[in-house]
JSON list of C-alpha atoms in Angstrom, two decimals:
[
{"chain": "A", "resi": 1, "resn": "VAL", "atom": "CA", "xyz": [12.44, -21.79, 188.70]},
{"chain": "A", "resi": 2, "resn": "ALA", "atom": "CA", "xyz": [12.47, -22.41, 192.33]},
{"chain": "A", "resi": 3, "resn": "ASP", "atom": "CA", "xyz": [9.17, -22.62, 194.31]},
{"chain": "A", "resi": 4, "resn": "ASP", "atom": "CA", "xyz": [10.03, -19.35, 196.17]},
{"chain": "A", "resi": 5, "resn": "ASP", "atom": "CA", "xyz": [10.71, -17.54, 192.92]},
{"chain": "A", "resi": 6, "resn": "MET", "atom": "CA", "xyz": [7.46, -18.86, 191.51]},
{"chain": "A", "resi": 7, "resn": "GLY", "atom": "CA", "xyz": [5.61, -17.71, 194.55]},
{"chain": "A", "resi": 8, "resn": "ASP", "atom": "CA", "xyz": [7.09, -14.27, 194.20]},
{"chain": "A", "resi": 9, "resn": "ILE", "atom": "CA", "xyz": [6.18, -14.12, 190.69]},
{"chain": "A", "resi": 10, "resn": "ASN", "atom": "CA", "xyz": [2.46, -15.08, 191.47]},
{"chain": "A", "resi": 11, "resn": "HIS", "atom": "CA", "xyz": [2.34, -12.54, 194.19]},
{"chain": "A", "resi": 12, "resn": "GLN", "atom": "CA", "xyz": [3.57, -9.78, 191.90]},
{"chain": "A", "resi": 13, "resn": "LEU", "atom": "CA", "xyz": [1.11, -10.67, 189.24]},
{"chain": "A", "resi": 14, "resn": "GLU", "atom": "CA", "xyz": [-1.75, -10.82, 191.72]},
{"chain": "A", "resi": 15, "resn": "ARG", "atom": "CA", "xyz": [-0.87, -7.42, 192.98]},
{"chain": "A", "resi": 16, "resn": "ARG", "atom": "CA", "xyz": [-0.69, -5.99, 189.45]},
{"chain": "A", "resi": 17, "resn": "ILE", "atom": "CA", "xyz": [-3.92, -7.53, 188.51]},
{"chain": "A", "resi": 18, "resn": "SER", "atom": "CA", "xyz": [-5.57, -6.08, 191.67]},
{"chain": "A", "resi": 19, "resn": "ARG", "atom": "CA", "xyz": [-4.26, -2.60, 190.85]},
{"chain": "A", "resi": 20, "resn": "LEU", "atom": "CA", "xyz": [-5.52, -2.77, 187.34]},
{"chain": "A", "resi": 21, "resn": "GLU", "atom": "CA", "xyz": [-8.94, -3.87, 188.45]},
{"chain": "A", "resi": 22, "resn": "GLY", "atom": "CA", "xyz": [-8.97, -1.09, 190.92]},
{"chain": "A", "resi": 23, "resn": "VAL", "atom": "CA", "xyz": [-8.39, 1.41, 188.11]},
{"chain": "A", "resi": 24, "resn": "LEU", "atom": "CA", "xyz": [-11.08, -0.03, 186.05]},
{"chain": "A", "resi": 25, "resn": "ARG", "atom": "CA", "xyz": [-13.57, 0.00, 188.99]},
{"chain": "A", "resi": 26, "resn": "LEU", "atom": "CA", "xyz": [-12.70, 3.67, 189.51]},
{"chain": "A", "resi": 27, "resn": "GLU", "atom": "CA", "xyz": [-13.52, 4.24, 185.81]},
{"chain": "A", "resi": 28, "resn": "LYS", "atom": "CA", "xyz": [-16.71, 2.39, 186.35]},
{"chain": "A", "resi": 29, "resn": "THR", "atom": "CA", "xyz": [-15.96, -0.02, 183.52]},
{"chain": "A", "resi": 30, "resn": "ILE", "atom": "CA", "xyz": [-15.86, -3.31, 185.43]},
{"chain": "A", "resi": 31, "resn": "THR", "atom": "CA", "xyz": [-17.76, -4.85, 188.22]},
{"chain": "A", "resi": 32, "resn": "GLU", "atom": "CA", "xyz": [-17.89, -8.36, 189.66]},
{"chain": "A", "resi": 33, "resn": "SER", "atom": "CA", "xyz": [-20.30, -10.94, 190.73]},
{"chain": "A", "resi": 34, "resn": "GLY", "atom": "CA", "xyz": [-19.87, -14.50, 191.75]},
{"chain": "A", "resi": 35, "resn": "GLY", "atom": "CA", "xyz": [-16.30, -14.62, 190.52]},
{"chain": "A", "resi": 36, "resn": "LYS", "atom": "CA", "xyz": [-17.33, -13.28, 187.03]},
{"chain": "A", "resi": 37, "resn": "ILE", "atom": "CA", "xyz": [-16.10, -9.94, 185.76]},
{"chain": "A", "resi": 38, "resn": "PHE", "atom": "CA", "xyz": [-18.53, -7.82, 183.93]},
{"chain": "A", "resi": 39, "resn": "ALA", "atom": "CA", "xyz": [-16.95, -5.10, 181.92]},
{"chain": "A", "resi": 40, "resn": "THR", "atom": "CA", "xyz": [-18.00, -2.37, 179.40]},
{"chain": "A", "resi": 41, "resn": "ASN", "atom": "CA", "xyz": [-16.15, 0.17, 177.28]},
{"chain": "A", "resi": 42, "resn": "GLY", "atom": "CA", "xyz": [-19.15, 2.67, 177.70]},
{"chain": "A", "resi": 43, "resn": "GLU", "atom": "CA", "xyz": [-19.72, 2.86, 174.03]},
{"chain": "A", "resi": 44, "resn": "LYS", "atom": "CA", "xyz": [-23.05, 2.43, 172.30]},
{"chain": "A", "resi": 45, "resn": "ALA", "atom": "CA", "xyz": [-23.17, -0.16, 169.59]},
{"chain": "A", "resi": 46, "resn": "ASP", "atom": "CA", "xyz": [-25.57, -2.53, 167.92]},
{"chain": "A", "resi": 47, "resn": "PHE", "atom": "CA", "xyz": [-25.99, -6.16, 169.12]},
{"chain": "A", "resi": 48, "resn": "ASN", "atom": "CA", "xyz": [-23.64, -7.71, 166.58]},
{"chain": "A", "resi": 49, "resn": "THR", "atom": "CA", "xyz": [-20.90, -5.26, 167.34]},
{"chain": "A", "resi": 50, "resn": "THR", "atom": "CA", "xyz": [-21.36, -5.96, 170.99]},
{"chain": "A", "resi": 51, "resn": "LEU", "atom": "CA", "xyz": [-21.06, -9.56, 170.43]},
{"chain": "A", "resi": 52, "resn": "GLN", "atom": "CA", "xyz": [-17.89, -9.13, 168.48]},
{"chain": "A", "resi": 53, "resn": "LYS", "atom": "CA", "xyz": [-16.26, -6.75, 171.00]},
{"chain": "A", "resi": 54, "resn": "CYS", "atom": "CA", "xyz": [-17.06, -9.25, 173.68]},
{"chain": "A", "resi": 55, "resn": "LYS", "atom": "CA", "xyz": [-15.57, -12.14, 171.81]},
{"chain": "A", "resi": 56, "resn": "GLU", "atom": "CA", "xyz": [-12.42, -10.03, 171.00]},
{"chain": "A", "resi": 57, "resn": "ALA", "atom": "CA", "xyz": [-11.94, -9.31, 174.65]},
{"chain": "A", "resi": 58, "resn": "GLY", "atom": "CA", "xyz": [-12.00, -13.03, 175.45]},
{"chain": "A", "resi": 59, "resn": "GLY", "atom": "CA", "xyz": [-15.47, -12.92, 177.04]},
{"chain": "A", "resi": 60, "resn": "SER", "atom": "CA", "xyz": [-19.15, -13.22, 176.01]},
{"chain": "A", "resi": 61, "resn": "ILE", "atom": "CA", "xyz": [-21.98, -10.98, 176.10]},
{"chain": "A", "resi": 62, "resn": "ALA", "atom": "CA", "xyz": [-23.57, -10.82, 179.54]},
{"chain": "A", "resi": 63, "resn": "SER", "atom": "CA", "xyz": [-26.16, -13.34, 180.35]},
{"chain": "A", "resi": 64, "resn": "PRO", "atom": "CA", "xyz": [-27.54, -12.91, 183.84]},
{"chain": "A", "resi": 65, "resn": "ARG", "atom": "CA", "xyz": [-28.15, -16.36, 185.58]},
{"chain": "A", "resi": 66, "resn": "ASN", "atom": "CA", "xyz": [-28.93, -14.98, 189.08]},
{"chain": "A", "resi": 67, "resn": "PRO", "atom": "CA", "xyz": [-29.80, -11.78, 190.89]},
{"chain": "A", "resi": 68, "resn": "GLY", "atom": "CA", "xyz": [-26.21, -10.89, 191.63]},
{"chain": "A", "resi": 69, "resn": "GLU", "atom": "CA", "xyz": [-25.25, -11.03, 187.95]},
{"chain": "A", "resi": 70, "resn": "ASN", "atom": "CA", "xyz": [-28.48, -9.03, 187.08]},
{"chain": "A", "resi": 71, "resn": "ASP", "atom": "CA", "xyz": [-27.35, -6.37, 189.51]},
{"chain": "A", "resi": 72, "resn": "ALA", "atom": "CA", "xyz": [-23.81, -6.27, 188.00]},
{"chain": "A", "resi": 73, "resn": "ILE", "atom": "CA", "xyz": [-25.41, -5.66, 184.43]},
{"chain": "A", "resi": 74, "resn": "GLN", "atom": "CA", "xyz": [-27.81, -3.01, 186.09]},
{"chain": "A", "resi": 75, "resn": "HIS", "atom": "CA", "xyz": [-24.75, -1.24, 187.44]},
{"chain": "A", "resi": 76, "resn": "PHE", "atom": "CA", "xyz": [-23.64, -0.35, 183.87]},
{"chain": "A", "resi": 77, "resn": "VAL", "atom": "CA", "xyz": [-27.18, 0.52, 182.88]},
{"chain": "A", "resi": 78, "resn": "LYS", "atom": "CA", "xyz": [-27.43, 3.12, 185.68]},
{"chain": "A", "resi": 79, "resn": "THR", "atom": "CA", "xyz": [-23.82, 4.35, 185.34]},
{"chain": "A", "resi": 80, "resn": "PHE", "atom": "CA", "xyz": [-24.14, 4.98, 181.73]},
{"chain": "A", "resi": 81, "resn": "ASN", "atom": "CA", "xyz": [-27.81, 5.70, 181.69]},
{"chain": "A", "resi": 82, "resn": "THR", "atom": "CA", "xyz": [-28.50, 3.36, 178.70]},
{"chain": "A", "resi": 83, "resn": "TYR", "atom": "CA", "xyz": [-29.70, -0.16, 178.02]},
{"chain": "A", "resi": 84, "resn": "ALA", "atom": "CA", "xyz": [-27.56, -3.18, 177.93]},
{"chain": "A", "resi": 85, "resn": "TYR", "atom": "CA", "xyz": [-27.71, -6.14, 175.48]},
{"chain": "A", "resi": 86, "resn": "LEU", "atom": "CA", "xyz": [-28.09, -9.47, 177.07]},
{"chain": "A", "resi": 87, "resn": "GLY", "atom": "CA", "xyz": [-26.94, -12.87, 175.72]},
{"chain": "A", "resi": 88, "resn": "VAL", "atom": "CA", "xyz": [-30.51, -14.09, 175.16]},
{"chain": "A", "resi": 89, "resn": "LYS", "atom": "CA", "xyz": [-32.80, -14.50, 172.21]},
{"chain": "A", "resi": 90, "resn": "GLU", "atom": "CA", "xyz": [-36.44, -15.42, 171.44]},
{"chain": "A", "resi": 91, "resn": "SER", "atom": "CA", "xyz": [-36.94, -19.05, 171.03]},
{"chain": "A", "resi": 92, "resn": "LEU", "atom": "CA", "xyz": [-39.01, -20.62, 168.27]},
{"chain": "A", "resi": 93, "resn": "ILE", "atom": "CA", "xyz": [-41.89, -20.32, 170.68]},
{"chain": "A", "resi": 94, "resn": "PRO", "atom": "CA", "xyz": [-43.12, -16.67, 170.57]},
{"chain": "A", "resi": 95, "resn": "GLY", "atom": "CA", "xyz": [-42.75, -15.01, 174.03]},
{"chain": "A", "resi": 96, "resn": "LYS", "atom": "CA", "xyz": [-40.20, -17.54, 175.26]},
{"chain": "A", "resi": 97, "resn": "PHE", "atom": "CA", "xyz": [-36.56, -16.77, 175.57]},
{"chain": "A", "resi": 98, "resn": "GLN", "atom": "CA", "xyz": [-33.31, -18.72, 175.65]},
{"chain": "A", "resi": 99, "resn": "PHE", "atom": "CA", "xyz": [-29.51, -18.21, 175.85]},
{"chain": "A", "resi": 100, "resn": "LEU", "atom": "CA", "xyz": [-27.63, -17.62, 172.73]},
{"chain": "A", "resi": 101, "resn": "ASP", "atom": "CA", "xyz": [-26.59, -21.19, 172.77]},
{"chain": "A", "resi": 102, "resn": "GLY", "atom": "CA", "xyz": [-30.11, -22.44, 172.80]},
{"chain": "A", "resi": 103, "resn": "THR", "atom": "CA", "xyz": [-30.21, -23.42, 176.47]},
{"chain": "A", "resi": 104, "resn": "GLU", "atom": "CA", "xyz": [-33.25, -22.63, 178.50]},
{"chain": "A", "resi": 105, "resn": "LEU", "atom": "CA", "xyz": [-33.26, -19.64, 180.88]},
{"chain": "A", "resi": 106, "resn": "GLY", "atom": "CA", "xyz": [-33.23, -20.61, 184.47]},
{"chain": "A", "resi": 107, "resn": "TYR", "atom": "CA", "xyz": [-33.38, -17.18, 185.85]},
{"chain": "A", "resi": 108, "resn": "THR", "atom": "CA", "xyz": [-35.40, -14.09, 184.58]},
{"chain": "A", "resi": 109, "resn": "ASN", "atom": "CA", "xyz": [-36.18, -10.74, 186.05]},
{"chain": "A", "resi": 110, "resn": "TRP", "atom": "CA", "xyz": [-38.43, -9.12, 183.37]},
{"chain": "A", "resi": 111, "resn": "TYR", "atom": "CA", "xyz": [-40.57, -6.04, 184.23]},
{"chain": "A", "resi": 112, "resn": "LEU", "atom": "CA", "xyz": [-44.39, -6.67, 184.02]},
{"chain": "A", "resi": 113, "resn": "ASN", "atom": "CA", "xyz": [-45.48, -7.18, 180.20]},
{"chain": "A", "resi": 114, "resn": "GLU", "atom": "CA", "xyz": [-41.89, -7.60, 179.17]},
{"chain": "A", "resi": 115, "resn": "PRO", "atom": "CA", "xyz": [-39.89, -8.47, 177.25]},
{"chain": "A", "resi": 116, "resn": "SER", "atom": "CA", "xyz": [-41.20, -6.37, 174.46]},
{"chain": "A", "resi": 117, "resn": "GLY", "atom": "CA", "xyz": [-37.99, -5.69, 172.56]},
{"chain": "A", "resi": 118, "resn": "LYS", "atom": "CA", "xyz": [-38.28, -2.03, 173.16]},
{"chain": "A", "resi": 119, "resn": "GLY", "atom": "CA", "xyz": [-35.34, -1.65, 175.53]},
{"chain": "A", "resi": 120, "resn": "GLU", "atom": "CA", "xyz": [-37.07, -1.49, 178.89]},
{"chain": "A", "resi": 121, "resn": "GLU", "atom": "CA", "xyz": [-37.09, -5.23, 179.64]}
]
């Protein structure tokens, strides 16, 4: 394939992806922060089902690492008027949390007296 043809193919793919992302934004099922795409299907599910669905989609459950990513997750909470699971878990030390892979949280934005595990963290 010639370089010109490859450039045309790349341009066509970029346009198609851009259009598809635009439709998903209109449907309020994706948002973006820092080059990461955050997505939802808008359905309610338990934590394990959520983990599995994220994995099937080629991603992982949202784990906010900065205010922008936290805002992206909040977008879905507000849009769908529900809570969102995060990719964090309580560590062996009560009251301390970590990412699902065991690494320490470097960013948190808990409400006062949270997290309590009651969905209002």
